[in-house]
Structure formats: structure tokens, C-alpha cells
C-alpha positions in Angstrom: -19.7 17.0 -22.4 -16.3 16.0 -23.2 -13.3 18.6 -23.4 -10.1 17.4 -22.8 -9.0 21.6 -22.8 -11.3 22.7 -20.2 -11.6 19.1 -18.3 -15.3 19.2 -18.0 -16.8 15.2 -19.0 -20.2 13.6 -18.3 -18.8 11.2 -16.3 -16.0 9.7 -14.8 -15.5 7.3 -17.3 -14.9 10.3 -19.5 -11.3 10.8 -17.7 -10.0 7.6 -19.2 -6.6 8.1 -21.1 -6.0 8.0 -24.6 -3.9 10.3 -27.0 -6.0 13.0 -26.8 -6.2 12.7 -22.5 -2.9 11.2 -21.9 -1.2 10.8 -18.4 2.1 12.2 -18.2 5.2 11.9 -19.5 7.6 13.7 -16.7 11.5 13.8 -17.6 13.7 12.4 -15.1 16.7 14.9 -13.8 18.6 13.6 -10.6 18.0 10.0 -10.5 19.7 9.0 -14.1 23.4 8.0 -14.1 22.9 9.2 -17.8 25.1 12.0 -19.4 22.9 12.0 -22.2 20.3 9.4 -22.7 17.3 11.3 -21.7 14.4 9.8 -19.2 11.6 10.0 -18.6 8.1 8.1 -16.6 5.0 8.5 -17.7 2.9 8.6 -14.8 -0.1 6.6 -14.7 -1.7 7.0 -11.7 -3.2 9.8 -13.1 -5.8 7.9 -15.2 -9.0 8.0 -12.8 -8.5 4.8 -11.1 -5.5 5.6 -10.2 -3.9 2.9 -11.9 -1.8 1.5 -15.7 -4.1 -1.0 -15.1 -7.0 1.3 -15.4 -6.8 1.4 -19.0 -7.1 -2.3 -19.3 -9.9 -2.3 -17.4 -11.9 -0.6 -19.3 -10.8 -2.1 -22.7 -12.0 -5.8 -21.2 -15.4 -3.9 -20.1 -15.9 -2.5 -23.2 -14.9 -5.7 -25.5 -16.4 -7.8 -23.8 -20.2 -5.3 -23.9 -19.6 -5.4 -27.8 -18.8 -9.5 -27.8 -22.4 -9.6 -25.7 -20.3 -11.9 -22.8 -20.9 -8.6 -20.4 -24.6 -7.7 -20.3 -26.7 -5.3 -17.9 -26.2 -6.2 -14.4 -24.3 -8.7 -15.1 -21.7 -10.6 -11.9 -17.9 -9.9 -13.6 -15.1 -12.8 -11.6 -10.9 -11.7 -12.0 -8.9 -12.9 -9.9 -6.1 -9.8 -9.4 -3.2 -8.0 -7.8 -5.0 -5.3 -6.9 -4.7 -2.1 -9.6 -6.9 -4.0 -11.9 -9.5 -5.2 -9.6 -9.7 -1.8 -8.2 -10.5 -0.1 -11.5 -12.7 -3.3 -13.0 -14.7 -2.2 -9.3 -15.1 1.8 -10.6 -15.5 0.6 -13.6 -18.7 -2.0 -12.9 -20.5 0.5 -10.1 -20.6 3.4 -12.9 -22.1 0.3 -16.2 -24.5 -1.6 -12.8 -22.4 -4.1 -12.7 -20.5 -6.1 -9.3 -17.2 -7.3 -9.1 -16.1 -10.8 -7.1 -12.2 -10.5 -6.7 -10.0 -13.7 -5.9 -6.5 -12.6 -4.2 -3.7 -13.5 -1.9 -3.8 -12.3 0.8 0.4 -11.0 0.1 -1.1 -8.5 -1.5 -1.1 -5.0 0.6 -3.5 -4.0 2.8 -4.1 -1.0 1.2 -5.1 -2.3 -1.6 -7.7 -5.4 0.0 -8.5 -2.9 2.4 -9.8 -0.6 -1.0 -10.6 -2.6 -3.3 -14.0 -3.9 -0.4 -13.9 -0.3 -0.1 -14.7 0.2 -3.8 -17.9 -2.2 -3.8 -16.1 -5.7 -4.5 -16.4 -8.5 -3.3 -13.1 -9.6 -2.3 -12.0 -13.2 -1.5 -8.6 -14.0 0.2 -6.5 -17.1 -0.6 -3.1 -18.9 0.0 -1.7 -17.9 -3.2 1.3 -15.9 -4.3 1.8 -12.2 -4.6 0.4 -12.2 -8.3 -1.7 -14.7 -9.4 -0.7 -18.4 -9.6 -2.1 -19.8 -12.8 -0.6 -23.0 -12.3 -2.1 -22.8 -8.5 -4.6 -25.3 -7.5 -6.2 -23.5 -5.5 -5.0 -20.2 -6.7 -6.7 -16.9 -7.2 -7.1 -17.7 -11.1 -8.4 -21.7 -9.6 -10.9 -19.7 -7.8 -12.1 -17.4 -10.3 -12.3 -19.9 -13.4 -13.8 -22.1 -10.8 -16.7 -19.0 -10.3 -16.7 -18.4 -13.9 -17.8 -22.1 -14.1 -21.8 -20.2 -12.8 -23.9 -19.4 -15.4 -24.7 -15.9 -13.7 -20.5 -14.7 -14.2 -18.5 -14.1 -15.8 -14.2 -14.0 -16.2 -12.6 -11.1 -18.1 -9.2 -12.9 -17.7 -6.9 -10.0 -17.7 -4.3 -12.6 -18.1 -5.3 -13.7 -21.7 -7.9 -12.5 -22.7 -5.9 -10.0 -25.9 -8.4 -7.2 -24.9 -5.9 -6.3 -22.5 -2.6 -5.7 -24.5 -5.3 -4.0 -27.1 -5.7 -1.6 -24.9 -1.9 -0.5 -25.2 -2.4 -0.5 -28.4 -4.4 1.9 -28.9 -3.6 4.0 -26.7 -0.4 3.7 -24.4 1.8 3.4 -27.9 -0.1 6.7 -29.7 0.9 8.7 -26.2 4.0 8.0 -26.5 5.0 8.5 -30.4 3.0 11.5 -29.8 4.1 13.1 -26.2 8.0 12.4 -27.6 7.4 13.2 -31.6 8.1 10.2 -32.6 11.6 10.1 -31.1 11.3 8.0 -28.1 14.2 4.9 -28.9 13.5 2.8 -26.0 10.4 2.3 -24.1 10.4 -0.3 -20.7 7.8 -1.6 -18.6 7.7 -3.7 -15.2 6.1 -7.7 -16.3 3.4 -8.8 -15.0 0.4 -9.5 -17.7 2.4 -8.3 -20.2 -0.3 -6.6 -21.6 1.4 -3.8 -20.9 4.5 -4.1 -22.8 2.9 -6.0 -25.8 0.6 -3.1 -26.6 2.4 -0.6 -26.3 5.5 -2.8 -28.2 3.8 -3.3 -30.9 2.1 -0.3 -31.2 5.9 1.7 -31.2 7.4 -0.9 -33.8 4.8 -0.5 -36.1 5.9 3.3 -36.6 9.8 2.3 -35.9 10.9 -0.9 -36.3 14.4 0.8 -34.6 12.5 1.0 -31.5 13.7 -1.1 -28.7 11.4 -3.3 -26.1 12.2 -4.1 -22.9 11.2 -5.7 -20.0 12.2 -5.6 -16.6 11.2 -8.3 -14.2 11.0 -9.7 -10.7 14.3 -11.9 -8.9 12.4 -15.5 -7.7 10.5 -15.1 -4.2 10.3 -11.3 -5.0 8.4 -9.2 -3.0 7.1 -6.3 -5.3 3.4 -6.6 -5.8 1.8 -6.2 -9.6 5.1 -8.2 -11.2 6.0 -11.9 -12.0 9.3 -13.3 -11.2 10.4 -14.9 -15.1 9.0 -18.2 -13.3 5.7 -17.0 -12.6 6.0 -15.4 -16.7 6.3 -18.5 -18.0 3.2 -19.4 -17.3 1.1 -16.5 -18.3 0.0 -16.2 -22.2 1.0 -12.1 -23.4 3.8 -12.8 -22.5 6.2 -13.0 -25.2 9.8 -12.6 -25.2 10.0 -12.6 -28.8 9.1 -9.6 -29.7 11.5 -7.7 -26.7 14.5 -6.8 -27.4 15.7 -7.8 -24.1 15.2 -8.0 -20.3 16.4 -8.2 -17.7 15.8 -9.1 -13.8 16.5 -6.6 -10.7 15.7 -7.8 -6.9 13.9 -5.9 -3.9 16.3 -4.0 -2.1 17.3 -2.0 -5.9 13.5 -1.1 -6.5 12.2 -0.1 -3.0 15.7 2.1 -2.9 14.8 3.7 -5.7 11.2 3.7 -4.5 12.3 6.3 -2.3 14.7 8.2 -4.2 12.4 8.9 -7.0 10.3 10.6 -4.5 12.6 12.4 -2.5 15.1 13.4 -5.3 12.4 14.0 -8.0 9.4 14.7 -5.6 7.8 11.8 -8.5 5.8 9.9 -6.4 5.9 6.2 -7.9 5.6 2.9 -5.8 8.3 -0.3 -5.9 7.4 -2.1 -9.5 8.3 1.9 -11.0 11.3 2.0 -9.7 11.6 -1.9 -11.0 11.0 -0.5 -14.1 13.2 2.0 -13.8 16.3 0.2 -12.2 15.9 -1.5 -15.2 15.7 1.0 -17.7 19.6 2.3 -15.9 21.5 -1.4 -16.9 19.2 -1.7 -20.3 19.4 1.9 -22.2 22.9 2.6 -23.5 24.0 6.3 -22.7 24.3 8.1 -26.1 23.5 11.3 -28.0 19.5 11.8 -29.3 18.4 8.3 -26.5 15.4 8.8 -25.4 13.8 6.2 -23.0 10.1 6.4 -21.3 9.6 3.7 -18.2 6.0 3.1 -17.5 5.8 4.4 -13.8 2.7 1.8 -13.2 0.7 3.9 -10.1 1.4 6.1 -6.9 3.5 4.6 -3.6 0.6 5.4 -1.5 -1.2 1.9 -2.4 2.2 0.5 -0.9 3.0 1.1 3.1 2.8 -1.8 4.4 5.4 -2.9 1.9 8.1 -0.1 1.8 8.3 -0.1 6.1 9.9 -4.2 5.3 12.3 -3.4 3.3 13.4 0.3 3.9 14.3 0.9 7.7 13.1 4.2 9.7 10.3 5.3 8.0 8.0 3.3 11.6 8.3 5.2 14.3 10.0 3.3 16.9 7.0 2.5 19.6 5.3 1.1 16.8 8.1 -1.1 15.1 8.4 -2.5 18.9 4.5 -3.4 19.1 4.9 -5.2 15.7 8.1 -7.6 17.0 6.5 -8.0 20.1 4.5 -11.4 21.0 0.7 -11.4 20.5 -1.3 -9.7 23.6 -4.3 -11.7 24.6 -6.7 -10.0 27.9 -5.7 -13.2 29.8 -1.9 -12.3 29.5 -2.5 -8.5 30.8 -4.4 -9.6 33.5 -1.4 -12.3 34.4 1.8 -8.9 34.5 -0.6 -6.6 35.8 -1.0 -9.3 38.2 2.9 -9.4 39.1 3.5 -6.3 38.1 3.6 -4.9 41.9 4.6 -8.5 42.9 7.4 -7.7 45.3 8.6 -11.5 44.9 8.7 -11.2 41.4 10.1 -7.8 40.7 13.6 -6.2 41.4 14.0 -2.6 41.3 17.7 -0.9 39.6 19.0 0.2 41.8 18.9 -3.4 43.9 19.9 -5.8 40.5 22.8 -3.3 39.4 24.6 -4.3 43.3 23.5 -8.3 42.5 25.6 -7.8 39.4 28.0 -6.3 41.1 27.7 -9.9 42.9 27.8 -11.6 39.9 25.3 -13.7 41.1 21.4 -13.3 38.3 21.4 -14.3 34.6 20.5 -11.6 33.2 17.6 -11.9 29.6 16.9 -9.3 27.5 13.7 -9.6 25.9 13.8 -6.9 23.4 14.4 -6.9 20.2 17.8 -7.1 18.9 18.4 -3.5 17.8 17.5 -2.7 20.7 19.9 -4.7 22.2 22.8 -4.5 20.5 22.5 -0.3 20.8 23.0 -0.8 24.2 21.6 -3.2 27.6 22.6 -4.5 30.8 26.4 -5.7 31.4 26.7 -10.0 30.6 22.4 -10.0 29.6 22.0 -12.6 26.4 19.3 -11.6 24.3 16.3 -14.0 22.9 13.7 -11.8 22.2 9.9 -11.9 23.4 8.8 -12.9 20.1 11.2 -16.0 19.9 10.8 -17.2 22.8 9.3 -20.6 23.1 11.3 -21.5 20.1 12.0 -24.9 21.5 16.2 -25.4 19.8 17.0 -20.9 21.3 15.4 -21.4 24.8 17.7 -24.5 25.7 20.6 -22.9 23.7 20.1 -19.7 25.5 18.2 -20.7 29.6 19.8 -22.0 32.3 19.8 -25.6 32.8 19.2 -25.0 36.2 15.4 -24.1 36.6 17.1 -22.4 40.7 19.1 -20.4 39.4 18.3 -17.0 39.6 17.4 -15.0 36.6 16.9 -11.4 36.1 14.1 -10.3 33.2 14.6 -6.8 31.6 13.3 -5.1 28.6 12.8 -1.2 27.8 10.5 0.0 30.1 10.0 -3.3 32.6 6.7 -4.1 30.7 7.7 -7.1 28.6 9.5 -8.3 30.9 7.4 -9.8 32.6 5.7 -11.7 30.1 9.4 -13.1 29.9 8.9 -13.8 33.5 5.6 -16.0 33.4 7.2 -17.7 30.9 10.3 -18.0 32.2 8.0 -19.7 35.7 6.2 -21.7 32.7 9.7 -23.6 32.5 9.9 -24.2 35.7 12.3 -21.6 36.8 11.4 -20.8 40.2 14.4 -17.9 40.9 13.2 -15.5 38.2 12.2 -11.7 39.0 11.8 -9.1 36.7 13.9 -5.0 36.6 11.5 -2.4 36.9 11.6 0.3 34.8 14.0 -2.1 32.6 17.2 -1.0 31.1 15.4 3.1 31.1 15.8 3.3 34.3 18.7 1.3 34.3 20.5 4.2 32.4 19.1 7.1 34.0 20.7 6.2 37.3 24.1 6.5 35.2 24.6 2.3 34.8 27.5 1.3 32.6 25.8 -0.2 29.5 27.3 -2.6 26.6 26.7 -2.2 23.3 27.0 -4.7 19.9 31.2 -4.4 19.6 32.2 -3.2 23.0 33.8 -5.9 24.9 
């Protein structure tokens, strides 16, 4: 039974979107800068496997089955930046196929983990964030190599016309019907370009004046699922002559707007969706009667490891400190514990304060720079633990005299012990760690300096 009205289906594949079962179109009310133009986000995570690529994966498989290149117990291989792979994995599960997915190790951990969870054989490679067609050691090259085996078949979302055809048959008709033919601008982020190409072709057939607009990231971007202009030149489904405008959006603008969408509109859109919206704000004029539809290709939930790199304050201080700390080993932990109770290698804050009053020791603060700037022991020099051993930094900061008295300090007196051991390994003979660190120092009421103070 397939009943969209009552939402009753014989299998999960019945939830795949189409003109009779469209993904939602939601008007934006708070983040938009427009007075007249109405902007709608098309929420593609309402597809059964969570992204716009569900449409493509379903049509790639259906097309393969119709051509009999995909048959019973088929082994599929597909390079992916995540969403196509996840959709293919689930459709393969439903249809009795298997899936191998070569991909970049730069793809967010959440996606790589869930691909394995869904049952895909994941091959992590040293490739760009989105698979690069020209990379001889990249995901696309690896997939093509595997596809040469007689028992494998590559659907090839990057060149297969079944990709834009999926959007010509579903996304375009949905938008036309949902806006009652009033859509004036269609905006999409650019990855394989199946969405903009297929949807744009359908909409322009309905009314030639509909503006089809593409948004791409800057070179060296960190936005999963989309391609820079240079990368787009390598794709076979990128047809700029069919589009009415292109614009570039950088990391900062995309991630900042992503945060606003979630907090101000309560729309759980991911960074590539926000990138597309930022482009729409630049390309679409603010005029009465304009109706812009922007593809929001998936939700933010897959991108926690990406957003924390671009949006400060989302990670607890302790977790961030651990992230920036130098790698640890059991041997180092044992050495640190042995040092901790050694009176010759540690000094309490009161004695350290007294020594500093006499102007004797060199103070090395091994905390992350953000903590150092907030408050530090007067006269201390900052060289984060993660940067110790970098050669030039060590020579420019540390005393030349290996007999010089040095106090190592951190937040609580733990990382400073590792700093002490490193300095000892360089031949410094008079090094001690301040027990309790800057927290104990401040608890005693001793003065500190912060960034900007003399």
C-alpha cells in the first residue's frame, strides 16, 4: 500500500520524493535581507535517507536496472563525498546489492562512520574533500579501477545523465507545483551539478524567464559536498551556459549563515545549504513578485566535526584544550607521573612567585594561545605544548644558556610536566614545573597579565 495522504508505505523506498510526495518548501522570515522577494528553502533531509542525493541514488539504480547493468546480487562501487554513498548504501540494502565507496579521509567523520554503519565497504583515501576527477590516486580513479573487475559496476554520478534526470523528474515538478508556477529564481549549490542542471531544465521548459543560479565555494574550501570553480571544470554535468548566474561564497560566510539558519529560523540546515542561501542573497534582486527557491540539500547533524572548526564556542574548553594538546602515549604518562612528586622538578606557586619577584627564572607557558592571552604569569613567554619541537619556534623563544632557570607553567600543572620533560630532553638542566598552574596562581591573588596589558 502506497498512501501519501496517510503516510503508509509497503517499504522505506515508498518515501522517496516526487511530485505527489514532495519535500517541504519553507519560507524564510528572519535571516533574509529582502523586503519584497520571498525566499523558500526546500528541505531535502525529508527524503528517507536524509539528503537531496536520495533522488539521484534511486534514479541511478533504477536506470541501471532498466539497462540491466545492475542485476541480482550486484556489487556496486561509487566514489562519493558522503550523501550519495549513504543513499546508495540504503537502497542497496533494500534491493539486495552491496556497495564499496572510495572517499576522501577529509570527509566529516560522521559521514564516514554512518557509511560503515549502513553496511558500505568504505575505502578512505588521500583525496580532496569532494572526489577530484583528475586525481590519479583519488576516489574516482580508485572506483574506476575497481569497476574494471567483472563483478563490479560503477553508476558514476559525476557523468551519468540519470543524475540530472532524477531532478528533472522530481525536484523541478515539485517546485513548480508547490509555488503554483510562481517561482522566479531557482538557486542551488554546485557539486556534481545534477540538481541545478536537471531542475533548471524542467523549470525553464515551464517558463523560460525562470532564473537558474549556481553557488560554488572558494578554492581551498571546507564545505562538504560542493566544488570550487576549478573543480567544476572537471565535471561532465556542469553546463554554465544553461545557468543565468554564478557566485562564489567563502567558508566564513557559509558557516556563519548556517548558524543563523539554525538559531533564528529553527531550520536544521547544513553548511552547503547556507552557502547556497548566501549566494541567493547576492544574486536575486529584491523586487515585488520575486519568489526564490533555494535547495537545502541536507541537515546540520552530519557536520559537527566541520562546524566546530569554523564556529568558536561550540566545544567545551576542556575538550578544546585536549584537542590542541600534543599527542600522548602511555610511556609519556608514566614519565609525567614520576615527575609529579619530585621536589627537585616541581615548585609551588608561592615559591615561584617569590623567585619571580627577584627576577630570576624564565617562565614558559605551554597552554594554547587563547588561554595565554586571557591571563598569564607576568613576563611569561607562550609556546604551546603542541608546538614544542618545531625547531625555529624553540630557538626563537627558549634561552640559549642550558643552565638558565626555567619555570614551566600551564592551566593546572599537568601539561607543564610534559613541557618540563621536553625541555630536559633539549639539555636544559634547571627546569621546574609550577604545581597547580595559573589557576593556583590566581587563587593566591597573585597578579597576572593579559593580552593588551603593559
